Amino acid sequence: MNGRLIVVGIVVILVAVVGFLLLGGSDDEVFDEPNIIEVEEIENVLEDVGESVEIFVDIVDFAFSSEVLNINVGDTVTWTNGDSAKHTVTSDSGGELDSVLLAKGESYSHTFNEVGTFNYHCTPHPYMTGVIVVS
Ligand code: CO
């Protein structure tokens, strides 16, 4: 009697495991098409709308997610540090960009009110560079 119950139990568990594998097997497909909006698409939208907007740049793996970013006068750029290491957003010359050391999760925002090309870097890691082109 106990032996039969054990066999029945094992069969139930096997059916449950196989069913779980069959039903759950398609989960990976969700990650095949990340929902990422390209920066260029955002820029095109900005030109069409003609309004000042905020553009987000992530700092990840010791790099700025947009090395070259084309924006319009009046636009605001917000950098957010996703690294455990602290980073800055600092103009190569002049004082247009001058953030403090940003810890993980912290942000720095700047509104560009003049046309120009603004090169910047991270003070602790000078090889981290980016450019904002304002037109
Ligand atoms: Co850095």
PDB file of C-alpha atoms and ligand atoms in Angstrom:
ATOM      1  CA  MET A   1       0.000   0.000   0.000  1.00  0.00           C
ATOM      2  CA  ASN A   2       2.722   2.463   0.967  1.00  0.00           C
ATOM      3  CA  GLY A   3       4.697   1.389  -2.077  1.00  0.00           C
ATOM      4  CA  ARG A   4       1.783   2.226  -4.396  1.00  0.00           C
ATOM      5  CA  LEU A   5       1.344   5.623  -2.784  1.00  0.00           C
ATOM      6  CA  ILE A   6       5.006   6.410  -3.335  1.00  0.00           C
ATOM      7  CA  VAL A   7       4.767   5.397  -7.000  1.00  0.00           C
ATOM      8  CA  VAL A   8       1.660   7.536  -7.457  1.00  0.00           C
ATOM      9  CA  GLY A   9       3.434  10.420  -5.746  1.00  0.00           C
ATOM     10  CA  ILE A  10       6.437  10.142  -8.024  1.00  0.00           C
ATOM     11  CA  VAL A  11       4.217  10.091 -11.115  1.00  0.00           C
ATOM     12  CA  VAL A  12       2.360  13.204  -9.932  1.00  0.00           C
ATOM     13  CA  ILE A  13       5.640  15.025  -9.359  1.00  0.00           C
ATOM     14  CA  LEU A  14       6.974  13.984 -12.793  1.00  0.00           C
ATOM     15  CA  VAL A  15       3.815  15.227 -14.511  1.00  0.00           C
ATOM     16  CA  ALA A  16       4.067  18.526 -12.624  1.00  0.00           C
ATOM     17  CA  VAL A  17       7.743  19.005 -13.567  1.00  0.00           C
ATOM     18  CA  VAL A  18       7.157  18.161 -17.247  1.00  0.00           C
ATOM     19  CA  GLY A  19       4.134  20.456 -17.345  1.00  0.00           C
ATOM     20  CA  PHE A  20       6.108  23.284 -15.745  1.00  0.00           C
ATOM     21  CA  LEU A  21       8.925  22.870 -18.251  1.00  0.00           C
ATOM     22  CA  LEU A  22       6.542  22.842 -21.220  1.00  0.00           C
ATOM     23  CA  LEU A  23       4.531  25.848 -20.095  1.00  0.00           C
ATOM     24  CA  GLY A  24       7.452  27.867 -18.765  1.00  0.00           C
ATOM     25  CA  GLY A  25       9.832  27.120 -21.610  1.00  0.00           C
ATOM     26  CA  SER A  26       8.831  30.156 -23.668  1.00  0.00           C
ATOM     27  CA  ASP A  27       9.800  32.739 -21.039  1.00  0.00           C
ATOM     28  CA  ASP A  28      13.158  33.398 -22.704  1.00  0.00           C
ATOM     29  CA  GLU A  29      11.434  34.803 -25.790  1.00  0.00           C
ATOM     30  CA  VAL A  30      10.307  37.795 -23.756  1.00  0.00           C
ATOM     31  CA  PHE A  31      13.907  38.973 -23.635  1.00  0.00           C
ATOM     32  CA  ASP A  32      14.579  38.588 -27.373  1.00  0.00           C
ATOM     33  CA  GLU A  33      13.230  42.034 -28.246  1.00  0.00           C
ATOM     34  CA  PRO A  34      14.343  44.613 -25.684  1.00  0.00           C
ATOM     35  CA  ASN A  35      12.150  47.682 -25.652  1.00  0.00           C
ATOM     36  CA  ILE A  36      14.893  50.191 -26.330  1.00  0.00           C
ATOM     37  CA  ILE A  37      14.233  53.545 -27.981  1.00  0.00           C
ATOM     38  CA  GLU A  38      17.209  54.598 -30.036  1.00  0.00           C
ATOM     39  CA  VAL A  39      18.695  58.005 -29.298  1.00  0.00           C
ATOM     40  CA  GLU A  40      18.369  58.945 -32.963  1.00  0.00           C
ATOM     41  CA  GLU A  41      14.643  58.313 -32.835  1.00  0.00           C
ATOM     42  CA  ILE A  42      14.350  60.571 -29.813  1.00  0.00           C
ATOM     43  CA  GLU A  43      16.306  63.284 -31.608  1.00  0.00           C
ATOM     44  CA  ASN A  44      13.997  63.069 -34.604  1.00  0.00           C
ATOM     45  CA  VAL A  45      10.976  63.408 -32.362  1.00  0.00           C
ATOM     46  CA  LEU A  46      12.524  66.469 -30.738  1.00  0.00           C
ATOM     47  CA  GLU A  47      12.989  68.195 -34.078  1.00  0.00           C
ATOM     48  CA  ASP A  48       9.403  67.511 -35.021  1.00  0.00           C
ATOM     49  CA  VAL A  49       7.961  68.763 -31.772  1.00  0.00           C
ATOM     50  CA  GLY A  50      10.234  71.792 -31.458  1.00  0.00           C
ATOM     51  CA  GLU A  51      10.007  71.887 -27.692  1.00  0.00           C
ATOM     52  CA  SER A  52      12.684  71.677 -25.053  1.00  0.00           C
ATOM     53  CA  VAL A  53      12.973  68.253 -23.557  1.00  0.00           C
ATOM     54  CA  GLU A  54      15.035  66.241 -21.118  1.00  0.00           C
ATOM     55  CA  ILE A  55      17.386  63.601 -22.470  1.00  0.00           C
ATOM     56  CA  PHE A  56      18.825  60.884 -20.271  1.00  0.00           C
ATOM     57  CA  VAL A  57      22.368  59.548 -20.420  1.00  0.00           C
ATOM     58  CA  ASP A  58      23.284  56.515 -18.344  1.00  0.00           C
ATOM     59  CA  ILE A  59      26.739  56.020 -16.917  1.00  0.00           C
ATOM     60  CA  VAL A  60      27.349  52.277 -17.032  1.00  0.00           C
ATOM     61  CA  ASP A  61      30.489  50.144 -16.966  1.00  0.00           C
ATOM     62  CA  PHE A  62      32.741  53.212 -16.905  1.00  0.00           C
ATOM     63  CA  ALA A  63      31.235  54.758 -20.030  1.00  0.00           C
ATOM     64  CA  PHE A  64      28.621  57.341 -21.004  1.00  0.00           C
ATOM     65  CA  SER A  65      25.780  55.603 -22.851  1.00  0.00           C
ATOM     66  CA  SER A  66      25.690  58.358 -25.504  1.00  0.00           C
ATOM     67  CA  GLU A  67      29.222  59.308 -26.486  1.00  0.00           C
ATOM     68  CA  VAL A  68      27.923  61.892 -28.950  1.00  0.00           C
ATOM     69  CA  LEU A  69      24.551  63.466 -28.295  1.00  0.00           C
ATOM     70  CA  ASN A  70      22.921  65.999 -30.616  1.00  0.00           C
ATOM     71  CA  ILE A  71      20.395  68.250 -28.923  1.00  0.00           C
ATOM     72  CA  ASN A  72      18.681  71.588 -29.396  1.00  0.00           C
ATOM     73  CA  VAL A  73      19.183  74.834 -27.504  1.00  0.00           C
ATOM     74  CA  GLY A  74      17.095  74.751 -24.354  1.00  0.00           C
ATOM     75  CA  ASP A  75      17.234  70.985 -23.926  1.00  0.00           C
ATOM     76  CA  THR A  76      18.227  69.456 -20.612  1.00  0.00           C
ATOM     77  CA  VAL A  77      20.519  66.453 -20.316  1.00  0.00           C
ATOM     78  CA  THR A  78      20.406  64.292 -17.208  1.00  0.00           C
ATOM     79  CA  TRP A  79      23.210  61.858 -16.453  1.00  0.00           C
ATOM     80  CA  THR A  80      22.557  59.028 -13.984  1.00  0.00           C
ATOM     81  CA  ASN A  81      25.326  56.884 -12.556  1.00  0.00           C
ATOM     82  CA  GLY A  82      24.556  53.167 -12.626  1.00  0.00           C
ATOM     83  CA  ASP A  83      27.999  52.077 -11.476  1.00  0.00           C
ATOM     84  CA  SER A  84      29.135  51.332  -7.956  1.00  0.00           C
ATOM     85  CA  ALA A  85      32.159  53.512  -8.720  1.00  0.00           C
ATOM     86  CA  LYS A  86      31.657  57.274  -8.453  1.00  0.00           C
ATOM     87  CA  HIS A  87      31.829  59.372 -11.615  1.00  0.00           C
ATOM     88  CA  THR A  88      31.625  63.033 -12.603  1.00  0.00           C
ATOM     89  CA  VAL A  89      30.359  64.920 -15.636  1.00  0.00           C
ATOM     90  CA  THR A  90      33.010  67.589 -16.179  1.00  0.00           C
ATOM     91  CA  SER A  91      33.704  69.897 -19.116  1.00  0.00           C
ATOM     92  CA  ASP A  92      37.105  69.427 -20.761  1.00  0.00           C
ATOM     93  CA  SER A  93      37.413  73.221 -20.797  1.00  0.00           C
ATOM     94  CA  GLY A  94      35.216  75.964 -19.442  1.00  0.00           C
ATOM     95  CA  GLY A  95      32.641  75.346 -16.747  1.00  0.00           C
ATOM     96  CA  GLU A  96      29.535  74.353 -18.694  1.00  0.00           C
ATOM     97  CA  LEU A  97      29.442  70.930 -17.046  1.00  0.00           C
ATOM     98  CA  ASP A  98      30.686  70.576 -13.489  1.00  0.00           C
ATOM     99  CA  SER A  99      29.043  67.852 -11.420  1.00  0.00           C
ATOM    100  CA  VAL A 100      30.085  66.618  -8.030  1.00  0.00           C
ATOM    101  CA  LEU A 101      31.142  62.976  -7.664  1.00  0.00           C
ATOM    102  CA  LEU A 102      27.967  61.022  -8.394  1.00  0.00           C
ATOM    103  CA  ALA A 103      27.374  57.898  -6.334  1.00  0.00           C
ATOM    104  CA  LYS A 104      25.368  54.987  -7.698  1.00  0.00           C
ATOM    105  CA  GLY A 105      21.835  56.131  -8.518  1.00  0.00           C
ATOM    106  CA  GLU A 106      22.647  59.825  -8.319  1.00  0.00           C
ATOM    107  CA  SER A 107      21.985  62.208 -11.208  1.00  0.00           C
ATOM    108  CA  TYR A 108      23.295  65.466 -12.612  1.00  0.00           C
ATOM    109  CA  SER A 109      21.227  67.686 -14.900  1.00  0.00           C
ATOM    110  CA  HIS A 110      22.233  70.603 -17.090  1.00  0.00           C
ATOM    111  CA  THR A 111      20.253  72.789 -19.489  1.00  0.00           C
ATOM    112  CA  PHE A 112      22.148  73.928 -22.572  1.00  0.00           C
ATOM    113  CA  ASN A 113      21.161  77.485 -23.487  1.00  0.00           C
ATOM    114  CA  GLU A 114      23.805  78.171 -26.134  1.00  0.00           C
ATOM    115  CA  VAL A 115      24.798  76.603 -29.433  1.00  0.00           C
ATOM    116  CA  GLY A 116      28.127  74.818 -29.298  1.00  0.00           C
ATOM    117  CA  THR A 117      30.082  71.614 -28.913  1.00  0.00           C
ATOM    118  CA  PHE A 118      30.642  70.627 -25.315  1.00  0.00           C
ATOM    119  CA  ASN A 119      33.261  67.942 -24.667  1.00  0.00           C
ATOM    120  CA  TYR A 120      33.248  66.378 -21.246  1.00  0.00           C
ATOM    121  CA  HIS A 121      34.867  63.608 -19.257  1.00  0.00           C
ATOM    122  CA  CYS A 122      34.855  61.929 -15.844  1.00  0.00           C
ATOM    123  CA  THR A 123      37.451  63.423 -13.500  1.00  0.00           C
ATOM    124  CA  PRO A 124      38.519  60.154 -11.771  1.00  0.00           C
ATOM    125  CA  HIS A 125      38.514  58.316 -15.126  1.00  0.00           C
ATOM    126  CA  PRO A 126      39.654  60.716 -17.889  1.00  0.00           C
ATOM    127  CA  TYR A 127      39.213  57.988 -20.517  1.00  0.00           C
ATOM    128  CA  MET A 128      35.457  58.284 -19.962  1.00  0.00           C
ATOM    129  CA  THR A 129      34.455  60.945 -22.493  1.00  0.00           C
ATOM    130  CA  GLY A 130      31.363  62.336 -24.163  1.00  0.00           C
ATOM    131  CA  VAL A 131      30.246  65.164 -26.406  1.00  0.00           C
ATOM    132  CA  ILE A 132      27.084  67.243 -26.404  1.00  0.00           C
ATOM    133  CA  VAL A 133      26.462  69.035 -29.700  1.00  0.00           C
ATOM    134  CA  VAL A 134      23.916  71.821 -29.266  1.00  0.00           C
ATOM    135  CA  SER A 135      22.367  73.351 -32.378  1.00  0.00           C
TER     136      SER A 135
HETATM  137 CO    CO B   1      34.284  57.719 -14.028  1.00  0.00          CO
END
